[in-house]
Short mmCIF file of C-alpha atoms and ligand atoms in Angstrom, two decimals:
data_model
loop_
_atom_site.label_atom_id
_atom_site.label_comp_id
_atom_site.label_asym_id
_atom_site.label_seq_id
_atom_site.Cartn_x
_atom_site.Cartn_y
_atom_site.Cartn_z
CA UNK L 15 109.61 90.47 85.10
CA UNK L 16 107.63 89.67 82.30
CA UNK L 17 103.94 88.16 82.52
CA UNK L 18 104.45 84.21 83.37
CA UNK L 19 102.53 82.14 80.56
CA UNK L 20 100.23 80.71 83.15
CA UNK L 21 100.43 82.87 86.16
CA UNK L 22 97.27 80.27 87.97
CA UNK L 23 99.81 77.45 88.07
CA UNK L 24 102.40 79.87 89.68
CA UNK L 25 100.32 79.40 93.06
CA UNK L 26 102.34 76.04 93.56
CA UNK L 27 104.86 78.02 94.44
CA UNK L 28 106.34 76.57 97.96
CA UNK L 29 104.39 79.10 100.40
CA UNK L 30 107.88 79.66 102.25
CA UNK L 31 109.14 81.53 99.05
CA UNK L 32 105.30 83.40 98.68
CA UNK L 33 105.69 84.70 102.60
CA UNK L 34 109.70 85.11 102.52
CA UNK L 35 108.89 87.05 99.06
CA UNK L 36 106.26 89.38 98.93
CA UNK L 37 106.44 92.57 99.26
CA UNK L 38 104.42 95.92 98.67
CA UNK L 39 104.95 96.43 94.21
CA UNK L 40 104.35 99.40 93.71
CA UNK L 41 105.97 99.75 90.46
CA UNK L 42 102.69 98.07 88.05
CA UNK L 43 102.72 98.06 84.40
CA UNK L 44 99.74 99.28 83.37
CA UNK L 45 98.69 95.58 81.21
CA UNK L 46 95.47 94.11 81.55
CA UNK L 47 94.93 91.23 84.61
CA UNK L 48 92.45 88.65 83.54
CA UNK L 49 89.25 88.54 85.17
CA UNK L 50 89.76 84.52 85.61
CA UNK L 51 92.53 85.42 88.13
CA UNK L 52 91.31 87.99 89.80
CA UNK L 53 88.48 85.72 90.67
CA UNK L 54 90.88 82.81 91.85
CA UNK L 55 92.78 85.92 94.17
CA UNK L 56 89.09 86.69 95.62
CA UNK L 57 88.73 83.30 96.16
CA UNK L 58 91.88 83.01 98.01
CA UNK L 59 91.10 85.39 100.20
CA UNK L 60 87.74 84.33 101.18
CA UNK L 61 89.80 80.51 102.94
CA UNK L 62 90.41 82.96 104.58
CA UNK L 63 89.44 83.20 109.07
CA UNK L 64 86.63 85.68 110.32
CA UNK L 65 85.46 86.30 113.15
CA UNK L 66 82.13 83.93 113.91
CA UNK L 67 82.28 82.85 110.75
CA UNK L 68 81.15 85.80 109.66
CA UNK L 69 82.71 86.47 106.00
CA UNK L 70 81.20 89.78 105.67
CA UNK L 71 84.12 91.02 103.72
CA UNK L 72 83.67 92.42 100.31
CA UNK L 73 85.03 93.66 97.08
CA UNK L 74 84.91 96.13 95.25
CA UNK L 75 87.04 95.45 92.15
CA UNK L 76 88.31 98.34 89.94
CA UNK L 77 88.54 99.12 86.00
CA UNK L 78 87.23 102.01 85.69
CA UNK L 79 89.90 104.95 84.58
CA UNK L 80 87.90 107.68 86.11
CA UNK L 81 87.40 106.77 88.96
CA UNK L 82 91.08 105.31 89.08
CA UNK L 83 91.46 108.67 88.70
CA UNK L 84 90.13 110.13 91.42
CA UNK L 85 90.73 107.82 93.50
CA UNK L 86 94.57 108.45 92.51
CA UNK L 87 93.48 112.62 93.97
CA UNK L 88 92.77 111.58 97.23
CA UNK L 89 95.47 109.54 97.37
CA UNK L 90 97.96 112.62 96.95
CA UNK L 91 95.19 114.92 99.40
CA UNK L 92 96.41 111.92 102.04
CA UNK L 93 99.86 111.70 101.13
CA UNK L 94 100.74 115.26 100.56
CA UNK L 95 100.53 115.70 104.51
CA UNK L 96 101.62 111.99 105.94
CA UNK L 97 104.58 111.97 103.22
CA UNK L 98 106.04 114.90 104.38
CA UNK L 99 106.19 114.09 107.67
CA UNK L 100 107.77 110.09 105.97
CA UNK L 101 110.83 111.78 104.70
CA UNK L 102 110.86 114.36 107.93
CA UNK L 103 111.12 111.61 110.21
CA UNK L 104 112.74 109.79 108.44
CA UNK L 105 115.37 112.11 106.77
CA UNK L 106 118.64 109.76 105.82
CA UNK L 107 116.88 106.70 105.93
CA UNK L 108 117.67 105.33 102.23
CA UNK L 109 115.47 102.77 102.54
CA UNK L 110 112.37 104.53 103.56
CA UNK L 111 113.37 106.77 100.31
CA UNK L 112 113.79 103.85 98.12
CA UNK L 113 110.04 103.28 99.09
CA UNK L 114 108.68 107.12 99.56
CA UNK L 115 109.84 107.26 95.99
CA UNK L 116 107.57 104.07 94.78
CA UNK L 117 104.84 105.26 96.43
CA UNK L 118 105.50 109.02 94.37
CA UNK L 119 105.37 107.52 91.59
CA UNK L 120 102.66 105.02 92.85
CA UNK L 121 100.24 107.66 93.15
CA UNK L 122 101.55 109.92 89.83
CA UNK L 123 100.08 106.70 87.65
CA UNK L 124 97.49 105.70 89.96
CA UNK L 125 94.56 106.11 86.78
CA UNK L 126 97.48 103.06 85.06
CA UNK L 127 97.25 100.57 87.75
CA UNK L 128 94.97 97.87 85.75
CA UNK L 129 93.20 96.63 88.63
CA UNK L 130 92.36 97.80 92.24
CA UNK L 131 90.93 95.81 94.80
CA UNK L 132 88.75 96.96 97.52
CA UNK L 133 89.25 95.00 100.60
CA UNK L 134 85.50 95.47 102.54
CA UNK L 135 84.15 94.23 105.80
CA UNK L 136 80.33 94.38 105.31
CA UNK L 137 77.30 94.11 108.33
CA UNK L 138 78.03 96.47 110.79
CA UNK L 139 79.31 99.22 111.42
CA UNK L 140 83.23 99.50 112.53
CA UNK L 141 83.61 100.08 116.74
CA UNK L 142 83.91 103.03 118.55
CA UNK L 143 85.41 103.59 121.77
CA UNK L 144 84.72 102.48 124.08
CA UNK L 145 84.81 99.21 123.49
CA UNK L 146 87.47 97.12 124.25
CA UNK L 147 90.28 97.41 121.67
CA UNK L 148 89.66 93.29 121.11
CA UNK L 149 85.83 94.52 119.83
CA UNK L 150 87.82 96.23 117.17
CA UNK L 151 90.53 94.50 116.32
CA UNK L 152 87.97 91.53 116.04
CA UNK L 153 86.24 93.29 113.08
CA UNK L 154 89.54 94.89 111.49
CA UNK L 155 90.68 91.07 111.50
CA UNK L 156 87.91 89.54 109.32
CA UNK L 157 89.93 91.57 106.52
CA UNK L 158 93.45 91.59 106.66
CA UNK L 159 94.02 87.71 106.98
CA UNK L 160 92.05 87.94 103.93
CA UNK L 161 93.72 91.05 102.44
CA UNK L 162 97.35 89.32 103.00
CA UNK L 163 95.74 85.68 101.34
CA UNK L 164 96.00 87.34 97.94
CA UNK L 165 98.89 89.37 97.94
CA UNK L 166 100.61 86.15 99.04
CA UNK L 167 98.38 84.29 95.56
CA UNK L 168 99.42 87.56 93.92
CA UNK L 169 102.87 87.35 94.69
CA UNK L 170 102.93 83.26 94.01
CA UNK L 171 101.05 84.38 90.15
CA UNK L 172 103.47 86.50 89.27
CA UNK L 173 101.39 89.68 90.29
CA UNK L 174 103.11 92.94 92.18
CA UNK L 175 100.69 93.90 94.06
CA UNK L 176 100.35 95.77 97.67
CA UNK L 177 98.01 97.38 100.46
CA UNK L 178 97.10 100.86 100.26
CA UNK L 179 94.98 102.83 102.64
CA UNK L 180 96.01 106.65 103.13
CA UNK L 181 93.55 107.36 99.61
CA UNK L 182 90.70 106.19 102.41
CA UNK L 183 91.75 108.70 104.39
CA UNK L 184 87.62 110.26 103.65
CA UNK L 185 85.43 107.15 103.99
CA UNK L 186 82.18 109.29 102.08
CA UNK L 187 84.23 110.28 99.92
CA UNK L 188 85.26 106.75 98.69
CA UNK L 189 81.93 105.64 99.41
CA UNK L 190 80.63 108.34 97.04
CA UNK L 191 82.20 107.59 94.37
CA UNK L 192 81.61 103.32 94.76
CA UNK L 193 77.93 104.48 94.81
CA UNK L 194 78.90 102.33 98.94
CA UNK L 195 76.04 102.18 101.19
CA UNK L 196 76.60 103.14 104.65
CA UNK L 197 76.62 99.70 105.68
CA UNK L 198 79.60 98.86 103.81
CA UNK L 199 83.23 99.56 105.48
CA UNK L 200 86.42 100.22 102.59
CA UNK L 201 89.43 99.00 104.52
CA UNK L 202 92.40 99.00 102.20
CA UNK L 203 92.75 99.33 98.68
CA UNK L 204 95.14 96.86 96.22
CA UNK L 205 96.68 97.58 93.53
CA UNK L 206 97.40 94.89 91.30
CA UNK L 207 98.95 94.09 88.46
CA UNK L 208 102.02 92.75 86.25
CA UNK L 209 105.54 94.19 87.83
CA UNK L 210 107.99 96.70 86.32
CA UNK L 211 110.29 95.47 89.30
CA UNK L 212 111.73 92.61 90.96
CA UNK L 213 109.82 90.44 94.32
CA UNK L 214 111.49 89.85 98.01
CA UNK L 215 113.38 89.05 100.03
CA UNK L 216 112.29 91.52 102.63
CA UNK L 217 114.09 92.35 105.16
CA UNK L 218 112.08 91.92 108.91
CA UNK L 219 113.49 92.26 112.50
CA UNK L 220 114.20 88.33 113.64
CA UNK L 221 112.02 86.52 115.38
CA UNK L 222 114.15 86.16 118.73
CA UNK L 223 113.71 90.08 119.37
CA UNK L 224 110.06 90.38 119.67
CA UNK L 225 109.25 86.91 121.28
CA UNK L 226 108.43 86.54 124.76
CA UNK L 227 108.27 83.64 126.64
CA UNK L 228 105.24 82.91 129.42
CA UNK L 229 105.25 86.16 130.61
CA UNK L 230 106.04 89.58 128.89
CA UNK L 231 109.89 90.71 129.29
CA UNK L 232 111.48 87.42 129.19
CA UNK L 233 113.55 86.63 126.04
CA UNK L 234 115.36 83.56 125.87
CA UNK L 235 115.76 84.28 122.39
CA UNK L 236 117.34 87.14 121.77
CA UNK L 237 120.75 87.21 121.02
C1 FMN V 13 97.07 98.44 107.71
C2 FMN V 13 98.33 99.12 105.80
C3 FMN V 13 99.08 100.25 104.98
C4 FMN V 13 98.93 100.51 104.83
N1 FMN V 13 99.26 101.64 103.43
C5 FMN V 13 99.41 102.18 102.78
C6 FMN V 13 99.50 102.85 101.68
O1 FMN V 13 98.48 104.14 101.87
N2 FMN V 13 100.56 103.22 100.80
C7 FMN V 13 101.55 102.86 100.43
O2 FMN V 13 102.33 102.64 99.86
N3 FMN V 13 101.88 101.70 101.05
C8 FMN V 13 101.54 101.59 102.28
N4 FMN V 13 101.06 100.04 103.15
C9 FMN V 13 102.51 99.03 102.91
C10 FMN V 13 103.44 99.05 104.26
O3 FMN V 13 104.12 100.43 103.66
C11 FMN V 13 104.78 97.43 103.56
O4 FMN V 13 103.25 97.19 103.97
C12 FMN V 13 105.55 98.66 104.95
O5 FMN V 13 106.25 99.42 104.15
C13 FMN V 13 106.54 96.92 104.53
O6 FMN V 13 106.94 96.55 103.31
P1 FMN V 13 106.86 95.39 102.32
O7 FMN V 13 105.42 95.48 101.91
O8 FMN V 13 108.05 95.80 101.04
O9 FMN V 13 107.60 94.58 102.57
C14 FMN V 13 100.23 99.89 104.50
C15 FMN V 13 100.55 98.40 105.34
C16 FMN V 13 99.35 98.26 106.04
C17 FMN V 13 99.70 97.21 106.87
#
C-alpha cells in the first residue's frame, strides 16, 4: 500500500468499513509520518470516554532512534518467553504462525518504525487487590477506548498501526527510559507508519456465539 495523497481526507471513510478492516499492521515502512497526522490521531483519541470524564490520558510520541531501539530490546526480551509459549500452544495453527512471523519482523525492525505512540494514564496509581475487579476495569477502561479511536483513525488515513504491550513488561525500565514520573502509567505502545502490507478483513467469532439474552447461558442467536 502506498501513502495516500491526502491522508486526513481518508477520515471520511464509512465507520463500518474502518471497523471491519482495521487490524494489526506490523510490517511498516520507515517513511516519515507528519506531526499533523499524529496530532490529529491523538485528537481523535481524546474524543473517547474516560471514567468520570477525568481525561487522565497522556501520550508520548517517540521518534528518537535510540529510544526505539531500547524499547525494541525490551520487546525482544518479553517475546523470547511469550513467543516460545505461543508457538508451543498454537502448534499447527497457520494464522497464528503468520501473525507470530509478523511480530518477529516488527521486533527486528522496531527502531525503523517511524512513530511510537505510548498511551499512558496519569493521576492515580493502577489499582491493586483487594479492590473489586470493576475498579481495575474502570482504570484501564479509560485508555483503551482512546487507543481504539486512534487505531480506527489510522486505518481510515491509510496508516498501519496496532496495540503492543509486551515491551512494557518492566514499567520501571520504560519510565526510566522516557523520564516518566511514577504518577504516569504507560499502558500500551502503538507503532504507527505507512503499511508495507494490506488491511483486513478480520475474522472473528459470530455475535450469536458470544451473546446472551437476559441471563447468562440463554443464547437464542446461536446457530
Ligand atoms: C491489550 C492488547 C495487547 C496486545 N499486545 C500485543 C503485543 O505486545 N504485540 C503484538 O504484536 N500484538 C499485540 N496485540 C495485538 C493482538 O495480538 C491482535 O489485536 C490480535 O491478534 C488480533 O489481530 P488483529 O489486530 O490483526 O485483528 C495486543 C492487543 C491487545 C488488545
